[in-house]
């Protein structure tokens, strides 16, 4: 049970290589067993060619529910091959 609850701070970076997913923020708290985590700090998510920025994050059930707080911005980067 010692690793069930977590509280990370000071430039947190979580990477999931199989999905090419990176989450960057200052702090992150949650529970591993339930797959729930939360931050009120600025977040940046990079997934493939998509970048999402917001002012906080709530994730439930290992990503089945994701809420970006504040005024979120989404940028999709197109490769030169896809530009007309």
mmCIF file with all atom_site columns, C-alpha atoms in Angstrom:
data_model
loop_
_atom_site.group_PDB
_atom_site.id
_atom_site.type_symbol
_atom_site.label_atom_id
_atom_site.label_alt_id
_atom_site.label_comp_id
_atom_site.label_asym_id
_atom_site.label_entity_id
_atom_site.label_seq_id
_atom_site.pdbx_PDB_ins_code
_atom_site.Cartn_x
_atom_site.Cartn_y
_atom_site.Cartn_z
_atom_site.occupancy
_atom_site.B_iso_or_equiv
_atom_site.pdbx_formal_charge
_atom_site.auth_seq_id
_atom_site.auth_comp_id
_atom_site.auth_asym_id
_atom_site.auth_atom_id
_atom_site.pdbx_PDB_model_num
ATOM 1  C CA . UNK A 1 1  ? 0.000   0.000  0.000   1.00 0.00 ? 1  UNK A CA 1
ATOM 2  C CA . UNK A 1 2  ? 3.057   2.270  0.299   1.00 0.00 ? 2  UNK A CA 1
ATOM 3  C CA . UNK A 1 3  ? 3.040   3.003  -3.439  1.00 0.00 ? 3  UNK A CA 1
ATOM 4  C CA . UNK A 1 4  ? -0.731  3.161  -3.886  1.00 0.00 ? 4  UNK A CA 1
ATOM 5  C CA . UNK A 1 5  ? -1.019  6.902  -3.212  1.00 0.00 ? 5  UNK A CA 1
ATOM 6  C CA . UNK A 1 6  ? 1.479   9.303  -4.733  1.00 0.00 ? 6  UNK A CA 1
ATOM 7  C CA . UNK A 1 7  ? 2.368   12.960 -4.672  1.00 0.00 ? 7  UNK A CA 1
ATOM 8  C CA . UNK A 1 8  ? 5.021   14.138 -7.129  1.00 0.00 ? 8  UNK A CA 1
ATOM 9  C CA . UNK A 1 9  ? 6.457   17.640 -7.291  1.00 0.00 ? 9  UNK A CA 1
ATOM 10 C CA . UNK A 1 10 ? 9.122   19.732 -9.014  1.00 0.00 ? 10 UNK A CA 1
ATOM 11 C CA . UNK A 1 11 ? 8.757   19.329 -12.769 1.00 0.00 ? 11 UNK A CA 1
ATOM 12 C CA . UNK A 1 12 ? 6.833   16.087 -13.193 1.00 0.00 ? 12 UNK A CA 1
ATOM 13 C CA . UNK A 1 13 ? 7.136   14.339 -16.569 1.00 0.00 ? 13 UNK A CA 1
ATOM 14 C CA . UNK A 1 14 ? 5.171   11.156 -17.287 1.00 0.00 ? 14 UNK A CA 1
ATOM 15 C CA . UNK A 1 15 ? 5.840   9.270  -20.506 1.00 0.00 ? 15 UNK A CA 1
ATOM 16 C CA . UNK A 1 16 ? 3.863   6.394  -22.004 1.00 0.00 ? 16 UNK A CA 1
ATOM 17 C CA . UNK A 1 17 ? 5.935   5.177  -24.948 1.00 0.00 ? 17 UNK A CA 1
ATOM 18 C CA . UNK A 1 18 ? 3.323   2.796  -26.370 1.00 0.00 ? 18 UNK A CA 1
ATOM 19 C CA . UNK A 1 19 ? 0.957   5.740  -26.955 1.00 0.00 ? 19 UNK A CA 1
ATOM 20 C CA . UNK A 1 20 ? 3.664   8.356  -27.628 1.00 0.00 ? 20 UNK A CA 1
ATOM 21 C CA . UNK A 1 21 ? 2.204   10.364 -24.737 1.00 0.00 ? 21 UNK A CA 1
ATOM 22 C CA . UNK A 1 22 ? 4.018   12.852 -22.482 1.00 0.00 ? 22 UNK A CA 1
ATOM 23 C CA . UNK A 1 23 ? 2.497   14.836 -19.610 1.00 0.00 ? 23 UNK A CA 1
ATOM 24 C CA . UNK A 1 24 ? 4.469   17.728 -18.101 1.00 0.00 ? 24 UNK A CA 1
ATOM 25 C CA . UNK A 1 25 ? 3.436   19.677 -14.977 1.00 0.00 ? 25 UNK A CA 1
ATOM 26 C CA . UNK A 1 26 ? 4.833   20.938 -11.666 1.00 0.00 ? 26 UNK A CA 1
ATOM 27 C CA . UNK A 1 27 ? 2.898   18.657 -9.273  1.00 0.00 ? 27 UNK A CA 1
ATOM 28 C CA . UNK A 1 28 ? 0.744   15.537 -9.603  1.00 0.00 ? 28 UNK A CA 1
ATOM 29 C CA . UNK A 1 29 ? -1.162  13.604 -6.936  1.00 0.00 ? 29 UNK A CA 1
ATOM 30 C CA . UNK A 1 30 ? -3.303  10.488 -7.153  1.00 0.00 ? 30 UNK A CA 1
ATOM 31 C CA . UNK A 1 31 ? -3.647  6.739  -6.689  1.00 0.00 ? 31 UNK A CA 1
ATOM 32 C CA . UNK A 1 32 ? -1.983  4.092  -8.846  1.00 0.00 ? 32 UNK A CA 1
ATOM 33 C CA . UNK A 1 33 ? -4.567  1.381  -8.097  1.00 0.00 ? 33 UNK A CA 1
ATOM 34 C CA . UNK A 1 34 ? -7.552  3.423  -9.295  1.00 0.00 ? 34 UNK A CA 1
ATOM 35 C CA . UNK A 1 35 ? -5.650  5.267  -12.031 1.00 0.00 ? 35 UNK A CA 1
ATOM 36 C CA . UNK A 1 36 ? -6.872  8.642  -10.801 1.00 0.00 ? 36 UNK A CA 1
ATOM 37 C CA . UNK A 1 37 ? -4.644  11.707 -10.690 1.00 0.00 ? 37 UNK A CA 1
ATOM 38 C CA . UNK A 1 38 ? -4.952  15.467 -10.395 1.00 0.00 ? 38 UNK A CA 1
ATOM 39 C CA . UNK A 1 39 ? -3.080  18.761 -10.586 1.00 0.00 ? 39 UNK A CA 1
ATOM 40 C CA . UNK A 1 40 ? -4.030  22.431 -10.370 1.00 0.00 ? 40 UNK A CA 1
ATOM 41 C CA . UNK A 1 41 ? -0.754  23.469 -12.025 1.00 0.00 ? 41 UNK A CA 1
ATOM 42 C CA . UNK A 1 42 ? -0.249  24.331 -15.687 1.00 0.00 ? 42 UNK A CA 1
ATOM 43 C CA . UNK A 1 43 ? -0.096  21.167 -17.804 1.00 0.00 ? 43 UNK A CA 1
ATOM 44 C CA . UNK A 1 44 ? 1.246   20.284 -21.230 1.00 0.00 ? 44 UNK A CA 1
ATOM 45 C CA . UNK A 1 45 ? 0.329   17.024 -22.936 1.00 0.00 ? 45 UNK A CA 1
ATOM 46 C CA . UNK A 1 46 ? 2.121   15.941 -26.093 1.00 0.00 ? 46 UNK A CA 1
ATOM 47 C CA . UNK A 1 47 ? 0.695   12.970 -27.965 1.00 0.00 ? 47 UNK A CA 1
ATOM 48 C CA . UNK A 1 48 ? 2.051   12.315 -31.425 1.00 0.00 ? 48 UNK A CA 1
ATOM 49 C CA . UNK A 1 49 ? 1.581   15.568 -33.333 1.00 0.00 ? 49 UNK A CA 1
ATOM 50 C CA . UNK A 1 50 ? -0.940  17.049 -30.863 1.00 0.00 ? 50 UNK A CA 1
ATOM 51 C CA . UNK A 1 51 ? -0.108  19.453 -28.013 1.00 0.00 ? 51 UNK A CA 1
ATOM 52 C CA . UNK A 1 52 ? -2.670  20.340 -25.330 1.00 0.00 ? 52 UNK A CA 1
ATOM 53 C CA . UNK A 1 53 ? -2.061  23.018 -22.696 1.00 0.00 ? 53 UNK A CA 1
ATOM 54 C CA . UNK A 1 54 ? -4.285  23.870 -19.743 1.00 0.00 ? 54 UNK A CA 1
ATOM 55 C CA . UNK A 1 55 ? -4.431  25.150 -16.189 1.00 0.00 ? 55 UNK A CA 1
ATOM 56 C CA . UNK A 1 56 ? -4.970  21.854 -14.427 1.00 0.00 ? 56 UNK A CA 1
ATOM 57 C CA . UNK A 1 57 ? -5.959  18.255 -15.015 1.00 0.00 ? 57 UNK A CA 1
ATOM 58 C CA . UNK A 1 58 ? -8.292  15.571 -13.637 1.00 0.00 ? 58 UNK A CA 1
ATOM 59 C CA . UNK A 1 59 ? -7.866  11.987 -14.856 1.00 0.00 ? 59 UNK A CA 1
ATOM 60 C CA . UNK A 1 60 ? -10.093 9.122  -13.743 1.00 0.00 ? 60 UNK A CA 1
ATOM 61 C CA . UNK A 1 61 ? -9.878  5.385  -14.362 1.00 0.00 ? 61 UNK A CA 1
ATOM 62 C CA . UNK A 1 62 ? -6.491  5.382  -16.154 1.00 0.00 ? 62 UNK A CA 1
ATOM 63 C CA . UNK A 1 63 ? -7.534  7.947  -18.733 1.00 0.00 ? 63 UNK A CA 1
ATOM 64 C CA . UNK A 1 64 ? -11.122 6.914  -19.492 1.00 0.00 ? 64 UNK A CA 1
ATOM 65 C CA . UNK A 1 65 ? -12.130 10.370 -18.221 1.00 0.00 ? 65 UNK A CA 1
ATOM 66 C CA . UNK A 1 66 ? -9.802  13.339 -18.769 1.00 0.00 ? 66 UNK A CA 1
ATOM 67 C CA . UNK A 1 67 ? -10.690 16.935 -17.947 1.00 0.00 ? 67 UNK A CA 1
ATOM 68 C CA . UNK A 1 68 ? -8.367  19.803 -18.804 1.00 0.00 ? 68 UNK A CA 1
ATOM 69 C CA . UNK A 1 69 ? -9.052  22.774 -16.527 1.00 0.00 ? 69 UNK A CA 1
ATOM 70 C CA . UNK A 1 70 ? -9.089  26.443 -17.441 1.00 0.00 ? 70 UNK A CA 1
ATOM 71 C CA . UNK A 1 71 ? -8.970  27.682 -21.002 1.00 0.00 ? 71 UNK A CA 1
ATOM 72 C CA . UNK A 1 72 ? -7.317  24.746 -22.758 1.00 0.00 ? 72 UNK A CA 1
ATOM 73 C CA . UNK A 1 73 ? -5.525  25.132 -26.064 1.00 0.00 ? 73 UNK A CA 1
ATOM 74 C CA . UNK A 1 74 ? -5.041  22.397 -28.645 1.00 0.00 ? 74 UNK A CA 1
ATOM 75 C CA . UNK A 1 75 ? -2.438  22.522 -31.413 1.00 0.00 ? 75 UNK A CA 1
ATOM 76 C CA . UNK A 1 76 ? -2.106  19.892 -34.087 1.00 0.00 ? 76 UNK A CA 1
ATOM 77 C CA . UNK A 1 77 ? 1.195   19.989 -35.903 1.00 0.00 ? 77 UNK A CA 1
ATOM 78 C CA . UNK A 1 78 ? 1.009   18.919 -39.518 1.00 0.00 ? 78 UNK A CA 1
ATOM 79 C CA . UNK A 1 79 ? 3.969   17.463 -41.322 1.00 0.00 ? 79 UNK A CA 1
ATOM 80 C CA . UNK A 1 80 ? 4.964   19.135 -44.577 1.00 0.00 ? 80 UNK A CA 1
ATOM 81 C CA . UNK A 1 81 ? 3.602   16.120 -46.442 1.00 0.00 ? 81 UNK A CA 1
ATOM 82 C CA . UNK A 1 82 ? 0.077   16.873 -45.200 1.00 0.00 ? 82 UNK A CA 1
ATOM 83 C CA . UNK A 1 83 ? 0.057   20.590 -46.022 1.00 0.00 ? 83 UNK A CA 1
ATOM 84 C CA . UNK A 1 84 ? -1.625  21.428 -49.366 1.00 0.00 ? 84 UNK A CA 1
#
